CSV table of C-alpha atoms in Angstrom, one decimal:
chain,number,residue,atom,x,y,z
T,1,UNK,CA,0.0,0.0,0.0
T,2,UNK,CA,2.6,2.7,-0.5
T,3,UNK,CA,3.3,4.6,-3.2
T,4,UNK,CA,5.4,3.0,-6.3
T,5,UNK,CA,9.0,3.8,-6.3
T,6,UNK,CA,9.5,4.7,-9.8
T,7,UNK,CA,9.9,8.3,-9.7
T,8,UNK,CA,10.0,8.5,-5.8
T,9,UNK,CA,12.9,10.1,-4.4
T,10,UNK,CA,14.8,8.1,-2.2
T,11,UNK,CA,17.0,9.4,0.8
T,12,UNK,CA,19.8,6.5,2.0
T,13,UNK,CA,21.2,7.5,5.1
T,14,UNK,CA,23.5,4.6,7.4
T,15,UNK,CA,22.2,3.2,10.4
T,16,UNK,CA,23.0,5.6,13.3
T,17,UNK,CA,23.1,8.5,11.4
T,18,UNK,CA,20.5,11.3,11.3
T,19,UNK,CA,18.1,11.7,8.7
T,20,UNK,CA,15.9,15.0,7.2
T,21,UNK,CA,13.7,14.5,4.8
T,22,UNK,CA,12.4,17.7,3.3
T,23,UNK,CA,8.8,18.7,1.8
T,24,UNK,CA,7.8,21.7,0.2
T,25,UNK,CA,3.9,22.6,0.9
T,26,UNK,CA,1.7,24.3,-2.1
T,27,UNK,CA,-1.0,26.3,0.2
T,28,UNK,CA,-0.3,29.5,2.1
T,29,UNK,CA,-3.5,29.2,3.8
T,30,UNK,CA,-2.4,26.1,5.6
T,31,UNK,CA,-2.1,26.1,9.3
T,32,UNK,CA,-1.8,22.6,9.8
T,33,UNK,CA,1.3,19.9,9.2
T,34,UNK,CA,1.5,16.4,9.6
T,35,UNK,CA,4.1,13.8,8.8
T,36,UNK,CA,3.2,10.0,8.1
T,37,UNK,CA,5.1,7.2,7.7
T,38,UNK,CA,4.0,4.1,5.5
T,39,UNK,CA,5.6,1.0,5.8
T,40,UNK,CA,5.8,-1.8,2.6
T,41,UNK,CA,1.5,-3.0,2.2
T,42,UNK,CA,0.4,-0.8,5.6
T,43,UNK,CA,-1.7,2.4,5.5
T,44,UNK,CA,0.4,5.9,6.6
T,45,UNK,CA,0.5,6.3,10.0
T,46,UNK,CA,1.0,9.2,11.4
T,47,UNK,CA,4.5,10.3,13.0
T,48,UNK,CA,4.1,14.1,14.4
T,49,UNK,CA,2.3,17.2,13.8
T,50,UNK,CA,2.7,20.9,13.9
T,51,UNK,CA,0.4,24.1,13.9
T,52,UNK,CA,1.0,27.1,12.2
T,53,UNK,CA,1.7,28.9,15.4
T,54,UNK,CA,4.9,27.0,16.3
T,55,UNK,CA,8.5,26.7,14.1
T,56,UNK,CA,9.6,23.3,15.8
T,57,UNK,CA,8.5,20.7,17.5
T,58,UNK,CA,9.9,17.3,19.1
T,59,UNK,CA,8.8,13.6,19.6
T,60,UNK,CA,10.3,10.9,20.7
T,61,UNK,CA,13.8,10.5,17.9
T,62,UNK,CA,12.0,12.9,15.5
T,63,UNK,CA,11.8,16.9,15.0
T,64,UNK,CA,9.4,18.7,12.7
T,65,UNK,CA,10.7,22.2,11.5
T,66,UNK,CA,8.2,24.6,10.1
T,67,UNK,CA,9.7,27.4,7.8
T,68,UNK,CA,6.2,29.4,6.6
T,69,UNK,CA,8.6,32.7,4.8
T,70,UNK,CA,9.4,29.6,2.3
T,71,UNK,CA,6.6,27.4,2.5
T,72,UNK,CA,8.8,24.6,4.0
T,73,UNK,CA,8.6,22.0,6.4
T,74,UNK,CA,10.9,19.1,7.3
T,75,UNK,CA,11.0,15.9,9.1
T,76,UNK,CA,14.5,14.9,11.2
T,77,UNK,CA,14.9,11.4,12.6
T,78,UNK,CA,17.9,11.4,15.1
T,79,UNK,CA,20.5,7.8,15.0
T,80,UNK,CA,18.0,6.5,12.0
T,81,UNK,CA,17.6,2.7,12.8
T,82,UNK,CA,16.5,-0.2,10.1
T,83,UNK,CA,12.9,0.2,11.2
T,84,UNK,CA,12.8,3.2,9.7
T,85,UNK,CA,12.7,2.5,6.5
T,86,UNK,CA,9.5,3.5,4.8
T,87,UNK,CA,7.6,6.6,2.9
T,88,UNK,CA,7.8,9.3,4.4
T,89,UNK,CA,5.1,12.1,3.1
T,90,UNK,CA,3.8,15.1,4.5
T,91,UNK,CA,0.3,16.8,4.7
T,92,UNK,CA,-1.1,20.0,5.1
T,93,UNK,CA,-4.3,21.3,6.0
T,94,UNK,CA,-6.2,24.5,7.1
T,95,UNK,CA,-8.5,24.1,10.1
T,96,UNK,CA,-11.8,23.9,9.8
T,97,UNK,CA,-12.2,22.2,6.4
T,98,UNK,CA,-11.5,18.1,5.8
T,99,UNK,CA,-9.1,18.5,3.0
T,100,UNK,CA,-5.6,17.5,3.4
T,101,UNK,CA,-2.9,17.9,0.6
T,102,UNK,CA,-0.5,15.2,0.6
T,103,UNK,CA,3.0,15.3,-0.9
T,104,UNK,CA,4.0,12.3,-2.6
T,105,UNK,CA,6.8,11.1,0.0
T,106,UNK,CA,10.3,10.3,0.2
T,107,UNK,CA,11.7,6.5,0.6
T,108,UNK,CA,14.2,6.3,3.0
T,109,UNK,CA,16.5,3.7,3.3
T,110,UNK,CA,18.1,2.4,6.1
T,111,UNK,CA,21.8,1.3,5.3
T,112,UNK,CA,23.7,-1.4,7.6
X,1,UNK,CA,-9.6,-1.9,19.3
X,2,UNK,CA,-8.9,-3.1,15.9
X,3,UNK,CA,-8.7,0.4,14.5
X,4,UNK,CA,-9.9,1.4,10.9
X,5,UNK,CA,-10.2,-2.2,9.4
X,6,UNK,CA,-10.9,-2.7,5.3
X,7,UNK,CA,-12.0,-5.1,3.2
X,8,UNK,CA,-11.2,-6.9,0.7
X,9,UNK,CA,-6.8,-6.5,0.4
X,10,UNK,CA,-7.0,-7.3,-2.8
X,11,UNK,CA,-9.2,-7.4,-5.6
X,12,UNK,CA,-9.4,-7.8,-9.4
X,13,UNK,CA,-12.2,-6.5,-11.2
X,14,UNK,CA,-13.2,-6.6,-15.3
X,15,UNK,CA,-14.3,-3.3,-16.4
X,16,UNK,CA,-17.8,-2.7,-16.1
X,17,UNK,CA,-18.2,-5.0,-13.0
X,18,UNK,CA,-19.5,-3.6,-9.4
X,19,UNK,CA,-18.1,-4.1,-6.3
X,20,UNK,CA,-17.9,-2.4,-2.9
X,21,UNK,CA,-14.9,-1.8,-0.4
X,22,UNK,CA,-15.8,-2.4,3.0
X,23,UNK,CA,-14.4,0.1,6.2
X,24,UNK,CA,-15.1,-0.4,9.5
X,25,UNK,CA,-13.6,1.7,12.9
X,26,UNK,CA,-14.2,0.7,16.4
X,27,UNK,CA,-12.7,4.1,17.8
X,28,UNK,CA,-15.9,5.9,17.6
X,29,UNK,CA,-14.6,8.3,15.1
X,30,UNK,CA,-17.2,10.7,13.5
X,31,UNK,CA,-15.0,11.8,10.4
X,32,UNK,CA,-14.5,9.1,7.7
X,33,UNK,CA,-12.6,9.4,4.5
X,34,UNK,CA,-11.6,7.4,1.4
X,35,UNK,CA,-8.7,8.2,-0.7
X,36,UNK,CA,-6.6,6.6,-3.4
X,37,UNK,CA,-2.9,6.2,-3.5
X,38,UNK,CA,-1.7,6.5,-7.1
X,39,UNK,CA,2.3,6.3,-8.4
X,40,UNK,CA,4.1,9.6,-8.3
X,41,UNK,CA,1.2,11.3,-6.8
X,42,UNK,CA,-0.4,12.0,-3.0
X,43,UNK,CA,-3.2,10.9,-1.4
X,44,UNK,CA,-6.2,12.2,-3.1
X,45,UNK,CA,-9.8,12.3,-1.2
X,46,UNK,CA,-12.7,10.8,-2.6
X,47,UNK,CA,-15.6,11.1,-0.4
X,48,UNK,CA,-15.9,12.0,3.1
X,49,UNK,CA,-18.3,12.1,5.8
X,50,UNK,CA,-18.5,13.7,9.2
X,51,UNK,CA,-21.3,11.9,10.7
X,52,UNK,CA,-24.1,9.5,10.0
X,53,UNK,CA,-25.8,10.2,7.4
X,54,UNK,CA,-23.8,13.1,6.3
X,55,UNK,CA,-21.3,12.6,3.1
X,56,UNK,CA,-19.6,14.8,0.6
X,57,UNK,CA,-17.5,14.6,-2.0
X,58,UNK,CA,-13.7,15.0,-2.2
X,59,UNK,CA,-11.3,15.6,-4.9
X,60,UNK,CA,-12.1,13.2,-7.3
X,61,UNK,CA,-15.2,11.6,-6.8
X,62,UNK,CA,-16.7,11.0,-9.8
X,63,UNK,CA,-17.3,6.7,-10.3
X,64,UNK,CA,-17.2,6.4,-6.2
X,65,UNK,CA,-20.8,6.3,-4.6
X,66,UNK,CA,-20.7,6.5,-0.5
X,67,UNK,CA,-23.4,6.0,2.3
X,68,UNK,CA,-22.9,6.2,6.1
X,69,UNK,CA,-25.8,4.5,7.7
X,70,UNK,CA,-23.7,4.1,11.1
X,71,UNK,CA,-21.1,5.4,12.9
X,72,UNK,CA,-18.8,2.7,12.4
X,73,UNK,CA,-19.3,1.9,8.4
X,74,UNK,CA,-18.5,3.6,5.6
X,75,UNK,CA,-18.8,1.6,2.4
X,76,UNK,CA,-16.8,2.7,-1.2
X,77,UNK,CA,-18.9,1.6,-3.9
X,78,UNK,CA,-18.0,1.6,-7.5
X,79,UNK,CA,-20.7,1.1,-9.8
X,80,UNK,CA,-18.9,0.5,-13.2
X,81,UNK,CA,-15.3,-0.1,-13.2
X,82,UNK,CA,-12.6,1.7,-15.3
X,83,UNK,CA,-8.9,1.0,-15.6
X,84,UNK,CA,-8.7,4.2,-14.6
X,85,UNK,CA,-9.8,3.4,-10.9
X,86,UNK,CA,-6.9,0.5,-10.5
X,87,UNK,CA,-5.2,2.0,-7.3
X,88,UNK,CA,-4.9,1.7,-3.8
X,89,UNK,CA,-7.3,2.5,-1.9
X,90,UNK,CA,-7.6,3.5,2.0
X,91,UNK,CA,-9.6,4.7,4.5
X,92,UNK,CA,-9.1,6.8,7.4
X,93,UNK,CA,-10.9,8.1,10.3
X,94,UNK,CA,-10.7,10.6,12.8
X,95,UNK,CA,-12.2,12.0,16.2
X,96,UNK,CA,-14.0,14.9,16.0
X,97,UNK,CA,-12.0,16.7,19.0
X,98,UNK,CA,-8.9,15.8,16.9
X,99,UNK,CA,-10.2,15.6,13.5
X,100,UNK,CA,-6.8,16.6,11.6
X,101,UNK,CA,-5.3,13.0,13.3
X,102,UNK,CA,-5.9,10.7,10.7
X,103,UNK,CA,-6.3,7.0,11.4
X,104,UNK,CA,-5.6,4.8,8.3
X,105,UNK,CA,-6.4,1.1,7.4
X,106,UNK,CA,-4.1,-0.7,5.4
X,107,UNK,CA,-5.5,-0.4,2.2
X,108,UNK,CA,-7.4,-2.1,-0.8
X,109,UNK,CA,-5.3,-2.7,-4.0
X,110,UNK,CA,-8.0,-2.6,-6.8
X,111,UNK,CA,-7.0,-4.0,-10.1
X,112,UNK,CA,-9.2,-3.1,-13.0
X,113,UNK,CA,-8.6,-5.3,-16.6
């Protein structure tokens, strides 16, 4: 159930590093982040979140950074293990409506 | 809790043929969505509904059909496949108090010939 990798860009990063994965977001009028991981024939599951209000944010291993001058956000995983390796996409979305935007997600790849 | 469960994981349909994905939650969620999960492209909503008995259409809705008798259900019905609608196909759900969380199931992969 994720998304074909034919034309997905794929971020390798060795086991222990850090990892960023990057996503740029098309709607000014977006308050409203979220990243989601999706593992090989699973459904996304969500990872983190962060509202328009805030620049950073931390979970357990991961950060979100919110850049709104540039329309940027970004997802960094800290000592990237094996489990990690999945899609990673972003979403955005402005509060009050039910429409999410979704990016079309990064493979990362978890080297030995 | 089993969480946002679909139905089938796989199916393979000739064009023209009916069928009708099956989603269930156990979380009480009002919010219920369906979206497809095409190559090189995001998550794009179909049809949503944020209660019983109250749907609406998403991005690209046209050859999807919805109903949401209960809180639990919400059934994706295609009423006359196209190879155009051979994707993958989830579900999510969501708490109204939380509503941008997004629960997902693990997907339908829909083959049309």
């Amino acid at each position: 159930g994720e998304s074909v990798g034919l034309h997905l860009p794929t971020l390798s990063v060795q086991e222990g590093d850090n990892s960023i994965i990057n996503c740029a977001y098309s709607n000014s009028a977006s308050d409203y982040f979220i990243w989601y991981k999706q593992e090989s024939g699973k459904g996304p599951q969500f990872i983190i979140d962060i509202r328009s209000n805030m620049d950073k944010r931390q979970g357990q291993r991961v950060t979100v950074l919110l850049n709104k001058t540039v329309k940027h956000l970004s997802l960094q995983i800290a000592a990237t293990q094996p489990g990690d390796s999945a899609v990673y996409f972003c979403a955005e979305n402005r509060s009050g409506t039910y429409k999410y935007i979704f990016g079309t997600g990064t493979r990362l790849k978890v080297l030995a | 809790n089993a969480g946002v469960t679909q139905t089938p994981k796989f199916q393979v349909l000739k064009t023209g043929q009916s069928m009708t994905l099956q989603c269930a939650q156990d979380m009480n969620h009002e919010y219920m969505s369906w979206y497809r999960q095409d190559p090189g492209m995001g998550l794009r909503l179909i049809h949503y509904s944020v209660g019983a008995g109250i749907t609406d259409q998403g991005e690209v809705p046209n050859g999807y059909n919805v109903s949401r008798s209960t809180t639990e259900d919400f059934p994706l019905r295609l009423l006359s496949a196209a190879p155009s609608q051979t994707s993958v196909y989830f579900c999510a759900s969501s708490d109204f108090e939380d509503r941008e969380k997004l629960f997902f199931g693990s997907g339908t992969q829909l083959s049309v010939l």
